Coordinates of C-alpha atoms (C1' of nucleotides) in Angstrom, one line a residue:
Chain A
M1 CA -3.1 -1.4 -34.1
L2 CA -2.4 -4.2 -31.4
T3 CA 0.6 -5.3 -34.0
P4 CA 3.0 -5.8 -31.1
L5 CA 1.4 -7.4 -28.7
I6 CA 0.2 -10.1 -31.6
M7 CA 4.5 -10.1 -32.3
K8 CA 5.1 -10.7 -28.5
L9 CA 2.3 -13.7 -28.2
E10 CA 3.5 -15.7 -31.5
H11 CA 6.8 -15.6 -30.0
F12 CA 5.3 -18.3 -28.4
L13 CA 2.0 -20.1 -30.7
P14 CA 0.6 -18.1 -33.7
V15 CA -2.0 -16.9 -32.8
P16 CA -4.9 -17.9 -35.5
D17 CA -6.1 -14.9 -38.4
Q18 CA -9.3 -14.4 -36.6
A19 CA -8.3 -14.3 -33.0
K20 CA -6.3 -11.4 -33.7
E21 CA -9.3 -9.7 -35.7
W22 CA -11.1 -10.3 -32.5
L23 CA -8.2 -9.0 -30.5
N24 CA -7.7 -6.1 -32.2
S25 CA -11.4 -5.7 -31.9
L26 CA -11.0 -5.2 -28.4
V27 CA -9.8 -1.6 -28.1
L28 CA -11.9 0.9 -27.4
R29 CA -9.8 3.8 -28.7
Y30 CA -6.3 4.8 -28.6
D31 CA -5.0 7.5 -26.4
D32 CA -1.7 9.3 -27.3
F33 CA 0.8 10.8 -24.1
P34 CA 3.6 13.4 -23.7
M35 CA 6.6 12.2 -22.7
H36 CA 6.5 12.1 -19.1
A37 CA 3.0 11.7 -18.2
D38 CA 2.0 9.4 -16.0
I39 CA -0.9 7.5 -17.4
I40 CA -1.8 5.7 -14.1
R41 CA -0.8 6.8 -10.2
E42 CA -0.3 5.0 -7.3
G43 CA -3.0 4.6 -5.3
D44 CA -5.7 5.9 -7.4
M45 CA -8.4 3.3 -8.1
P46 CA -7.1 1.0 -10.5
S47 CA -8.7 2.2 -14.3
G48 CA -9.4 -1.0 -17.3
V49 CA -7.2 -3.1 -19.7
F50 CA -4.2 -1.0 -21.9
V51 CA -1.8 -1.6 -24.0
V52 CA 1.2 0.1 -25.4
T53 CA 1.5 -0.1 -28.7
G54 CA 3.6 2.7 -29.5
G55 CA 6.9 4.1 -27.5
H56 CA 7.8 3.0 -23.8
A57 CA 6.6 3.2 -20.5
C58 CA 7.4 2.4 -16.7
R59 CA 6.1 1.2 -13.7
Y60 CA 7.4 2.6 -10.3
K61 CA 7.1 2.9 -7.2
I62 CA 8.2 6.7 -4.7
L63 CA 8.8 6.2 -1.9
P64 CA 8.6 8.4 1.4
D65 CA 12.2 10.0 1.4
G66 CA 11.2 11.0 -2.1
T67 CA 14.1 8.4 -4.5
R68 CA 11.9 6.4 -6.9
Q69 CA 12.0 2.5 -8.0
I70 CA 11.7 1.2 -11.4
L71 CA 9.6 -1.6 -11.2
D72 CA 9.5 -2.7 -14.6
F73 CA 9.4 -1.4 -18.6
M74 CA 6.5 -1.6 -20.4
F75 CA 7.5 -1.8 -24.8
P76 CA 5.7 -1.8 -27.3
G77 CA 2.9 -4.9 -26.5
D78 CA 2.9 -5.0 -22.8
M79 CA -0.2 -4.6 -21.5
T80 CA -0.8 -4.4 -17.7
E81 CA -2.8 -7.0 -15.7
L82 CA -6.5 -7.2 -14.6
H83 CA -5.5 -4.9 -11.6
S84 CA -9.0 -3.5 -12.0
L85 CA -11.2 -5.6 -11.9
L86 CA -9.6 -7.2 -8.8
L87 CA -8.3 -4.5 -7.2
R88 CA -9.2 -1.9 -4.7
V89 CA -6.1 0.9 -5.3
T90 CA -2.9 0.3 -7.6
D91 CA 0.5 -0.4 -5.6
H92 CA 2.2 1.6 -8.0
G93 CA 1.9 4.4 -11.4
I94 CA 2.7 4.2 -15.0
V95 CA 4.9 6.9 -16.2
T96 CA 5.6 7.3 -19.7
L97 CA 9.4 7.4 -21.2
G98 CA 9.0 9.6 -24.5
P99 CA 5.4 9.6 -26.4
T100 CA 3.8 7.2 -25.6
T101 CA 0.3 5.2 -27.4
I102 CA -1.9 3.1 -25.7
A103 CA -4.8 1.3 -26.1
R104 CA -8.1 0.6 -24.1
I105 CA -9.0 -2.2 -24.2
D106 CA -12.9 -3.6 -23.4
R107 CA -12.1 -4.6 -20.2
G108 CA -15.2 -7.0 -20.1
R109 CA -15.2 -8.8 -23.4
L110 CA -11.9 -9.8 -22.3
I111 CA -12.6 -11.6 -19.9
A112 CA -15.6 -13.2 -20.7
A113 CA -14.8 -14.0 -24.5
M114 CA -11.6 -15.2 -23.6
F115 CA -12.9 -18.4 -22.9
D116 CA -13.9 -18.9 -26.8
H117 CA -10.6 -18.0 -27.7
P118 CA -8.0 -20.4 -25.3
V119 CA -5.3 -19.9 -27.9
V120 CA -5.6 -16.7 -27.0
A121 CA -6.0 -16.8 -23.1
V122 CA -2.7 -18.9 -23.2
A123 CA -1.0 -16.8 -24.9
L124 CA -1.8 -14.6 -22.7
W125 CA -1.2 -16.4 -19.7
W126 CA 2.3 -17.9 -20.7
N127 CA 2.6 -13.3 -21.3
A128 CA 1.6 -13.0 -17.5
L129 CA 4.5 -15.4 -16.5
H130 CA 7.7 -14.4 -18.8
R131 CA 6.0 -10.2 -16.8
E132 CA 6.4 -12.7 -14.0
A133 CA 10.1 -14.1 -14.6
I134 CA 11.1 -10.2 -15.3
L135 CA 10.6 -9.3 -11.8
R136 CA 12.0 -12.0 -10.4
E137 CA 15.1 -11.5 -12.3
R138 CA 15.2 -7.8 -11.4
I139 CA 14.9 -9.3 -8.2
T140 CA 18.6 -11.3 -8.5
A141 CA 20.4 -8.3 -10.4
I142 CA 19.3 -5.4 -7.8
G143 CA 20.3 -8.1 -4.6
R144 CA 23.5 -9.6 -5.6
R145 CA 25.3 -8.2 -9.0
S146 CA 27.3 -5.7 -8.8
A147 CA 26.5 -2.6 -10.4
Y148 CA 28.7 -3.0 -13.8
S149 CA 27.0 -6.3 -14.1
R150 CA 24.1 -4.7 -13.8
V151 CA 24.0 -2.7 -16.0
A152 CA 25.3 -4.6 -18.9
H153 CA 22.7 -6.7 -17.7
L154 CA 19.6 -4.4 -18.5
L155 CA 21.0 -3.8 -21.3
C156 CA 20.9 -7.3 -22.6
E157 CA 17.3 -8.1 -21.9
I158 CA 16.1 -4.7 -23.1
S159 CA 17.8 -6.4 -26.4
E160 CA 16.1 -9.0 -26.0
R161 CA 12.5 -7.5 -25.3
L162 CA 12.8 -5.0 -27.9
K163 CA 13.5 -7.9 -30.6
L164 CA 10.8 -9.8 -29.8
V165 CA 8.3 -6.5 -30.9
G166 CA 11.2 -5.7 -33.7
E167 CA 12.6 -2.7 -32.5
T168 CA 16.2 -4.0 -32.8
V169 CA 18.2 -3.9 -35.7
D170 CA 20.6 -6.6 -35.1
H171 CA 21.9 -5.9 -32.1
S172 CA 21.1 -1.9 -31.8
Y173 CA 18.3 -0.4 -30.8
R174 CA 17.7 2.8 -29.3
L175 CA 17.6 3.3 -25.8
P176 CA 14.3 4.8 -24.4
L177 CA 16.1 5.7 -21.1
S178 CA 17.9 8.8 -19.4
Q179 CA 20.6 7.5 -17.4
A180 CA 19.1 8.7 -14.7
E181 CA 15.5 6.4 -15.3
L182 CA 18.4 3.9 -15.9
G183 CA 19.7 4.1 -12.0
D184 CA 16.4 4.1 -10.7
A185 CA 15.9 0.8 -12.6
L186 CA 19.2 -0.8 -11.2
G187 CA 18.5 0.6 -7.4
M188 CA 21.6 3.2 -8.7
S189 CA 22.3 6.2 -8.4
E190 CA 22.0 8.2 -11.2
V191 CA 26.1 9.1 -11.1
Y192 CA 27.2 5.5 -11.2
A193 CA 24.7 4.3 -13.5
N194 CA 26.9 6.9 -16.0
R195 CA 29.8 4.9 -14.3
M196 CA 29.0 2.2 -15.1
L197 CA 27.8 2.3 -18.9
R198 CA 30.9 5.0 -19.9
R199 CA 33.6 1.6 -17.7
L200 CA 31.1 -0.4 -20.7
Q201 CA 31.8 1.8 -23.2
D202 CA 35.1 1.8 -22.7
E203 CA 35.7 -2.0 -22.6
G204 CA 34.3 -2.2 -26.6
L205 CA 31.0 -4.5 -24.7
I206 CA 29.3 -1.2 -26.0
I207 CA 29.2 1.3 -28.6
A208 CA 26.5 4.3 -27.0
D209 CA 26.1 8.0 -28.8
H210 CA 23.3 9.5 -27.8
R211 CA 20.9 7.0 -26.6
M212 CA 21.5 5.5 -30.1
L213 CA 23.0 1.6 -28.4
R214 CA 25.2 -0.8 -30.4
I215 CA 26.4 -4.9 -29.0
P216 CA 29.3 -5.6 -30.6
D217 CA 30.1 -8.9 -29.6
V218 CA 26.7 -9.8 -27.3
D219 CA 28.6 -13.1 -25.5
A220 CA 30.8 -11.0 -24.2
L221 CA 28.8 -8.5 -23.4
K222 CA 26.4 -10.8 -22.0
E223 CA 29.3 -12.9 -20.4
A224 CA 30.6 -9.0 -18.2
A225 CA 26.2 -9.6 -17.5
G226 CA 25.7 -13.0 -16.1
F227 CA 23.5 -12.7 -18.6
D228 CA 21.3 -16.3 -19.7
P229 CA 18.3 -15.7 -21.4
R230 CA 16.8 -18.9 -20.2
Y231 CA 14.2 -16.8 -18.0
L232 CA 12.4 -14.5 -20.4
H233 CA 11.7 -18.6 -21.6
L234 CA 11.4 -17.3 -24.9
E235 CA 11.5 -20.9 -26.3
G236 CA 8.0 -20.9 -27.3
A237 CA 5.1 -23.4 -26.1
P238 CA 5.8 -26.9 -25.2
Q239 CA 4.8 -29.6 -27.9
A240 CA 1.2 -30.5 -25.2
V241 CA -0.3 -26.3 -25.4
R242 CA 0.9 -27.1 -29.7
D243 CA -1.2 -30.4 -29.7
A244 CA -4.1 -29.1 -27.9
V245 CA -3.9 -25.7 -30.1
P246 CA -6.1 -27.2 -32.8
R247 CA -8.8 -29.2 -30.7
W248 CA -9.5 -25.0 -28.9
N249 CA -10.9 -24.1 -32.0
Chain B
M1 CA -6.2 -29.8 3.6
L2 CA -5.6 -27.1 2.0
T3 CA -7.2 -24.9 5.0
P4 CA -4.3 -22.5 4.6
L5 CA -4.9 -21.7 0.5
I6 CA -8.7 -21.7 1.6
M7 CA -8.4 -19.0 4.6
K8 CA -6.0 -16.9 2.8
L9 CA -8.8 -16.9 0.0
E10 CA -11.2 -15.8 1.6
H11 CA -9.7 -12.8 3.1
F12 CA -10.1 -11.6 -0.6
L13 CA -14.1 -13.1 -1.3
P14 CA -16.0 -15.8 1.0
V15 CA -15.6 -19.4 -1.0
P16 CA -18.4 -21.5 -0.8
D17 CA -18.6 -25.1 1.0
Q18 CA -18.9 -26.6 -2.6
A19 CA -16.3 -24.8 -3.6
K20 CA -13.9 -25.9 -0.9
E21 CA -14.5 -29.6 -1.3
W22 CA -14.1 -29.2 -4.6
L23 CA -11.1 -28.1 -4.2
N24 CA -9.5 -30.2 -1.9
S25 CA -10.6 -33.3 -4.4
L26 CA -8.3 -31.9 -6.9
V27 CA -5.1 -32.5 -4.2
L28 CA -3.6 -36.0 -5.8
R29 CA -1.3 -36.6 -2.9
Y30 CA 1.4 -34.7 0.3
D31 CA 4.7 -34.9 0.0
D32 CA 6.9 -34.2 3.4
F33 CA 10.1 -32.8 2.7
P34 CA 12.7 -32.7 5.6
M35 CA 14.5 -29.1 5.9
H36 CA 17.1 -27.7 2.6
A37 CA 15.1 -30.0 0.3
D38 CA 15.1 -28.9 -3.3
I39 CA 11.5 -29.3 -4.5
I40 CA 12.2 -27.9 -7.5
R41 CA 15.9 -27.3 -9.1
E42 CA 15.9 -24.6 -11.4
G43 CA 16.6 -25.3 -14.6
D44 CA 14.3 -28.2 -14.4
M45 CA 11.4 -29.4 -16.3
P46 CA 8.9 -28.0 -14.6
S47 CA 6.9 -30.0 -12.8
G48 CA 2.8 -30.0 -12.0
V49 CA 0.9 -27.5 -9.0
F50 CA 1.7 -27.8 -5.5
V51 CA 0.2 -25.8 -2.5
V52 CA 2.2 -26.0 0.8
T53 CA 0.7 -27.0 3.7
G54 CA 3.0 -27.2 6.0
G55 CA 6.1 -26.0 6.9
H56 CA 8.1 -23.0 5.0
A57 CA 10.0 -23.4 2.0
C58 CA 11.1 -20.1 -0.5
R59 CA 12.0 -19.9 -4.4
Y60 CA 15.6 -18.6 -5.4
K61 CA 18.4 -18.3 -7.9
I62 CA 21.5 -18.9 -8.1
L63 CA 24.2 -16.9 -9.3
P64 CA 27.6 -17.9 -11.7
D65 CA 29.0 -16.7 -8.4
G66 CA 27.4 -19.0 -6.5
T67 CA 25.9 -16.4 -4.4
R68 CA 22.1 -16.6 -3.7
Q69 CA 18.9 -14.6 -4.3
I70 CA 15.8 -15.9 -2.2
L71 CA 12.8 -14.0 -4.6
D72 CA 10.1 -14.8 -2.0
F73 CA 8.8 -16.9 0.4
M74 CA 6.2 -19.8 0.2
F75 CA 4.4 -20.1 3.6
P76 CA 1.0 -22.1 4.1
G77 CA -1.4 -21.3 1.5
D78 CA 1.0 -20.4 -0.7
M79 CA 1.3 -22.1 -4.3
T80 CA 3.2 -23.0 -7.5
E81 CA 2.1 -21.3 -10.5
L82 CA 1.3 -23.1 -14.1
H83 CA 4.7 -22.8 -15.2
S84 CA 4.9 -26.5 -15.8
L85 CA 1.8 -26.4 -18.6
L86 CA 3.7 -23.2 -20.0
L87 CA 7.2 -23.1 -20.3
R88 CA 9.4 -25.5 -20.7
V89 CA 12.1 -24.5 -17.9
T90 CA 11.9 -23.6 -15.1
D91 CA 14.2 -19.9 -13.7
H92 CA 14.6 -21.0 -10.5
G93 CA 14.7 -23.5 -7.9
I94 CA 11.9 -24.3 -4.6
V95 CA 14.1 -25.3 -1.4
T96 CA 12.4 -26.0 2.0
L97 CA 13.4 -24.1 5.4
G98 CA 12.3 -26.2 7.6
P99 CA 10.6 -29.9 7.7
T100 CA 7.5 -29.1 5.0
T101 CA 4.1 -30.5 3.4
I102 CA 2.8 -30.0 0.6
A103 CA -0.1 -30.3 -1.9
R104 CA 0.3 -32.2 -5.4
I105 CA -3.2 -30.8 -7.1
D106 CA -4.6 -32.3 -10.4
R107 CA -3.3 -29.5 -13.2
G108 CA -5.5 -31.1 -15.7
R109 CA -8.8 -30.8 -13.7
L110 CA -7.3 -27.6 -12.2
I111 CA -7.8 -25.7 -15.4
A112 CA -10.7 -27.5 -16.9
A113 CA -12.9 -26.8 -14.2
M114 CA -12.4 -23.2 -12.8
F115 CA -14.3 -22.9 -15.4
D116 CA -17.1 -24.3 -13.3
H117 CA -16.0 -22.5 -10.1
P118 CA -15.7 -19.1 -11.2
V119 CA -15.3 -17.5 -7.8
V120 CA -12.6 -20.4 -7.2
A121 CA -10.9 -19.3 -10.5
V122 CA -11.3 -15.1 -9.3
A123 CA -9.9 -16.0 -6.0
L124 CA -6.8 -17.1 -7.6
W125 CA -6.3 -14.4 -9.9
W126 CA -6.3 -12.1 -6.9
N127 CA -4.0 -14.7 -5.6
A128 CA -1.5 -14.1 -8.8
L129 CA -1.9 -10.5 -8.1
H130 CA -0.4 -10.4 -4.9
R131 CA 2.0 -12.7 -5.7
E132 CA 3.3 -10.5 -8.3
A133 CA 2.9 -7.9 -6.0
I134 CA 5.5 -8.6 -3.4
L135 CA 7.6 -9.6 -5.9
R136 CA 7.9 -5.4 -7.1
E137 CA 7.8 -4.1 -3.3
R138 CA 10.3 -6.3 -2.5
I139 CA 12.7 -4.9 -5.9
T140 CA 11.5 -1.6 -4.2
A141 CA 13.0 -2.5 -1.0
I142 CA 16.8 -4.1 -2.5
G143 CA 16.9 -1.3 -4.8
R144 CA 15.6 1.6 -2.9
R145 CA 15.6 0.6 1.5
S146 CA 19.1 0.8 3.9
A147 CA 19.4 -2.1 4.9
Y148 CA 17.9 -1.3 8.0
S149 CA 14.2 -0.8 6.6
R150 CA 14.4 -3.6 4.9
V151 CA 15.2 -6.1 7.5
A152 CA 12.5 -4.1 9.3
H153 CA 10.0 -4.5 6.5
L154 CA 10.6 -8.2 5.4
L155 CA 9.5 -8.6 9.2
C156 CA 6.4 -7.0 8.5
E157 CA 5.8 -8.2 5.4
I158 CA 6.1 -11.6 7.2
S159 CA 3.9 -11.2 10.1
E160 CA 1.0 -9.9 7.9
R161 CA 1.2 -13.2 5.6
L162 CA 1.9 -15.9 8.7
K163 CA -1.5 -13.8 10.2
L164 CA -3.3 -14.8 7.0
V165 CA -3.0 -18.0 7.3
G166 CA -3.0 -17.8 11.3
E167 CA 0.7 -18.0 12.3
T168 CA 0.7 -15.4 14.9
V169 CA -0.5 -14.7 18.0
D170 CA -0.9 -11.1 18.3
H171 CA 2.1 -9.9 16.4
S172 CA 4.3 -12.7 17.5
Y173 CA 5.7 -15.1 15.3
R174 CA 8.0 -17.9 14.7
L175 CA 10.4 -16.5 11.9
P176 CA 11.2 -19.7 9.5
L177 CA 14.3 -18.5 9.0
S178 CA 18.7 -18.2 9.6
Q179 CA 19.7 -14.8 9.5
A180 CA 21.7 -16.4 6.6
E181 CA 18.3 -16.8 4.9
L182 CA 17.3 -13.6 5.4
G183 CA 20.6 -11.7 4.5
D184 CA 19.7 -13.9 0.9
A185 CA 16.3 -12.4 0.4
L186 CA 17.4 -8.3 0.8
G187 CA 20.5 -8.7 -0.9
M188 CA 23.2 -8.6 1.9
S189 CA 25.4 -10.4 3.6
E190 CA 24.8 -12.4 6.4
V191 CA 27.0 -10.4 9.6
Y192 CA 25.0 -7.4 7.9
A193 CA 21.4 -8.6 8.7
N194 CA 22.8 -10.1 12.0
R195 CA 24.0 -5.8 12.8
M196 CA 20.1 -5.1 11.2
L197 CA 18.4 -7.4 13.9
R198 CA 20.3 -6.7 16.1
R199 CA 20.1 -2.9 17.0
L200 CA 16.1 -3.3 16.1
Q201 CA 16.6 -4.9 19.1
D202 CA 18.6 -2.3 21.0
E203 CA 15.8 0.6 19.8
G204 CA 12.9 -1.9 20.8
L205 CA 11.5 -2.4 17.5
I206 CA 11.8 -6.6 17.6
I207 CA 12.1 -9.1 21.2
A208 CA 13.6 -12.0 19.3
D209 CA 15.2 -15.1 20.9
H210 CA 15.8 -17.5 19.3
R211 CA 13.4 -17.7 16.5
M212 CA 10.3 -16.0 17.7
L213 CA 10.0 -13.2 16.9
R214 CA 7.8 -10.4 18.8
I215 CA 6.8 -6.7 17.5
P216 CA 6.0 -4.3 20.8
D217 CA 5.2 -1.5 18.8
V218 CA 3.7 -2.5 15.3
D219 CA 3.7 1.3 14.1
A220 CA 7.4 2.1 15.5
L221 CA 8.9 -0.6 13.2
K222 CA 6.1 -0.4 10.0
E223 CA 7.1 3.3 10.8
A224 CA 11.2 2.7 11.0
A225 CA 10.2 0.4 7.6
G226 CA 8.3 2.8 5.6
F227 CA 5.9 -0.4 5.5
D228 CA 2.8 0.8 3.5
P229 CA 0.4 -2.9 3.9
R230 CA -1.5 -1.5 0.6
Y231 CA 0.6 -3.4 -1.3
L232 CA -0.6 -7.0 -0.2
H233 CA -4.0 -5.8 -1.5
L234 CA -6.0 -7.4 1.9
E235 CA -9.4 -5.3 1.1
G236 CA -10.8 -8.0 -0.2
A237 CA -12.8 -8.6 -3.2
P238 CA -14.2 -5.0 -4.8
Q239 CA -17.8 -5.1 -4.0
A240 CA -18.5 -5.3 -8.6
V241 CA -16.6 -8.9 -8.1
R242 CA -19.4 -9.7 -4.6
D243 CA -22.2 -9.0 -6.9
A244 CA -20.9 -11.2 -9.6
V245 CA -20.4 -14.1 -7.4
P246 CA -24.0 -15.3 -7.1
R247 CA -24.5 -14.8 -10.5
W248 CA -21.5 -17.7 -11.7
N249 CA -22.8 -19.7 -9.1
Chain C
dC1 C1' 20.0 32.3 -28.2
dG2 C1' 18.7 31.8 -23.5
dG3 C1' 17.6 28.0 -20.9
dG4 C1' 16.7 23.4 -19.3
dT5 C1' 16.9 18.3 -19.5
dC6 C1' 20.5 15.5 -19.6
dA7 C1' 26.1 13.7 -19.4
dT8 C1' 29.8 14.3 -17.8
dT9 C1' 33.3 14.3 -14.1
dG10 C1' 36.0 15.0 -9.4
dA11 C1' 36.9 14.3 -4.8
dT12 C1' 34.8 13.1 -0.6
dA13 C1' 31.7 9.9 3.0
dC14 C1' 29.8 6.7 3.9
dG15 C1' 27.9 2.2 3.7
dT16 C1' 27.6 -2.6 3.8
dA17 C1' 30.9 -6.9 2.6
dT18 C1' 34.9 -9.6 3.8
dC19 C1' 37.5 -12.6 6.3
dA20 C1' 38.1 -14.1 11.0
dA21 C1' 37.4 -15.4 14.9
dT22 C1' 34.1 -16.6 19.2
dG23 C1' 30.3 -18.1 21.1
dT24 C1' 26.1 -20.6 21.8
dG25 C1' 22.9 -23.6 21.4
dC26 C1' 20.8 -28.8 20.0
dG27 C1' 21.1 -33.2 18.3
dT28 C1' 24.1 -37.7 17.8
dG29 C1' 26.9 -41.8 18.7
dG30 C1' 29.4 -43.2 22.3
Chain D
dC1 C1' 24.5 -38.8 30.1
dC2 C1' 28.5 -36.3 28.4
dA3 C1' 31.0 -34.8 24.9
dC4 C1' 32.0 -33.7 20.4
dG5 C1' 30.3 -32.0 15.9
dC6 C1' 27.9 -28.9 13.4
dA7 C1' 24.6 -25.1 12.1
dC8 C1' 23.7 -20.7 13.0
dA9 C1' 24.8 -16.0 16.2
dT10 C1' 27.4 -12.4 17.9
dT11 C1' 31.7 -9.1 17.5
dG12 C1' 35.7 -6.9 15.4
dA13 C1' 38.2 -5.2 12.3
dT14 C1' 39.5 -3.8 7.6
dA15 C1' 38.8 -3.2 2.6
dC16 C1' 35.8 -1.6 -0.8
dG17 C1' 32.1 -0.8 -4.1
dT18 C1' 28.0 2.9 -4.1
dA19 C1' 26.4 7.6 -2.8
dT20 C1' 26.4 12.1 -2.5
dC21 C1' 27.8 16.6 -3.6
dA22 C1' 29.5 20.0 -6.6
dA23 C1' 30.3 21.4 -11.1
dT24 C1' 31.3 21.6 -16.1
dG25 C1' 29.6 20.2 -20.6
dA26 C1' 27.2 18.6 -24.9
dC27 C1' 22.5 19.2 -26.5
dC28 C1' 18.0 20.4 -27.7
dC29 C1' 14.3 23.5 -28.4
dG30 C1' 11.0 27.4 -28.7

DNA sequence: CGGGTCATTGATACGTATCAATGTGCGTGG
DNA sequence: CCACGCACATTGATACGTATCAATGACCCG
């Protein structure tokens, strides 16, 4: 079931039951991947659209010298774009962070029938803008924030994103990353990522045990991170869009 | 006229004359801005869609400590997304780098009538993917490349992007940036950006005078940059899309 | 119970920021 | 037409953030 995707879209705009069923009907099949399995390799002919329905993955690039940059995370509800239709090769790979389930989507029907379900089309469009905003914020973080703030910032972002799909319980969640992966995502070394995490703990901003993370004082962590959640655009659709929905059905 | 936008889209897919006229008919008016003028300020209610038709601008964010990160450049032919329709506030500003002309687009007609011109819809979609790929590559560069490679890489990217809209003459072009702006785009200080440019010159990889830039040996510069142009997706539409176009008209 | 992945810590090297000063070109007003 | 001011480029000296290397410890799974 595409439940996480629907949960996410509903934060933007209420999705009618009929459209939910339609979305679910686009699933061709579900595939399970083990930890650290490539779903897409850079330079592949892009494959179809898919949605993460369980587990966690990330987009990444490998540089000539072998280092890796993680570009973005894919949590439940996150999906790939239509690269598959419009491009000849992918410019990045996607790898699982742990055991992961994806739903493969019928691309043709998705495109063709989005016209029949404008609510969904609009919600997916919002989703694309949301994703792009996350990329921009990552650029800002890596370019201009200290390592310390960057780690804090990413922890805030992950918290918000997991909350969208119900993977947090009051400001604590299971962090689906190793410290090496955290470093690769933030453009720093594994060792330094460790030190920044440690400092956040020592200062009481987070409580981490194994990979369970608790944020005792959200505002304090946001302060350290310079985190302003507006870039995630979680306020829901503007009134003009809500007003237009009935006309679309 | 939206000539630069059309030039760019045609690198992806031939655009019928009729669709070109239609695109041009969407322009509500043209606005001129002087150097260093804000077109959009962060936190504004997003304004409509616009296309840069002359001059150069950039998207940016300002951090709490006053530093700036430039997120992306907007060259002729580059346009804003439909933030205006779906979001409540913008998450970044847009400022001109020099005197700049923009074409304001009739958003309503753009959306409504894209259905009538699927070729344009698809080309604009490609354009969005192209832009997103640039953001991902910037993350990679800032996160994992040395300052030296980053500068070289950006010079390569700008060269390719300006070539798309006819602003290069065999591997030389006018760089529309100050060194401070270069630093802000690449997450480094102005002083260090200067030093890396200088080193590129000393090593004969670029020839720069004022803001005219010549690349005497493109392959050498690409080598230093670790630049692989595939991420720009300039190969044009896959055959499947080209085949579908006649059906859409 | 052994081997592997992941977390942790210390010592040291190096890339890049910062501060401060000087140089260069250019537009503007007197 | 010159002189001034201003933005931008350049350079040197120094401080500091972060990478790297290397070793040890903790945990998990088969």
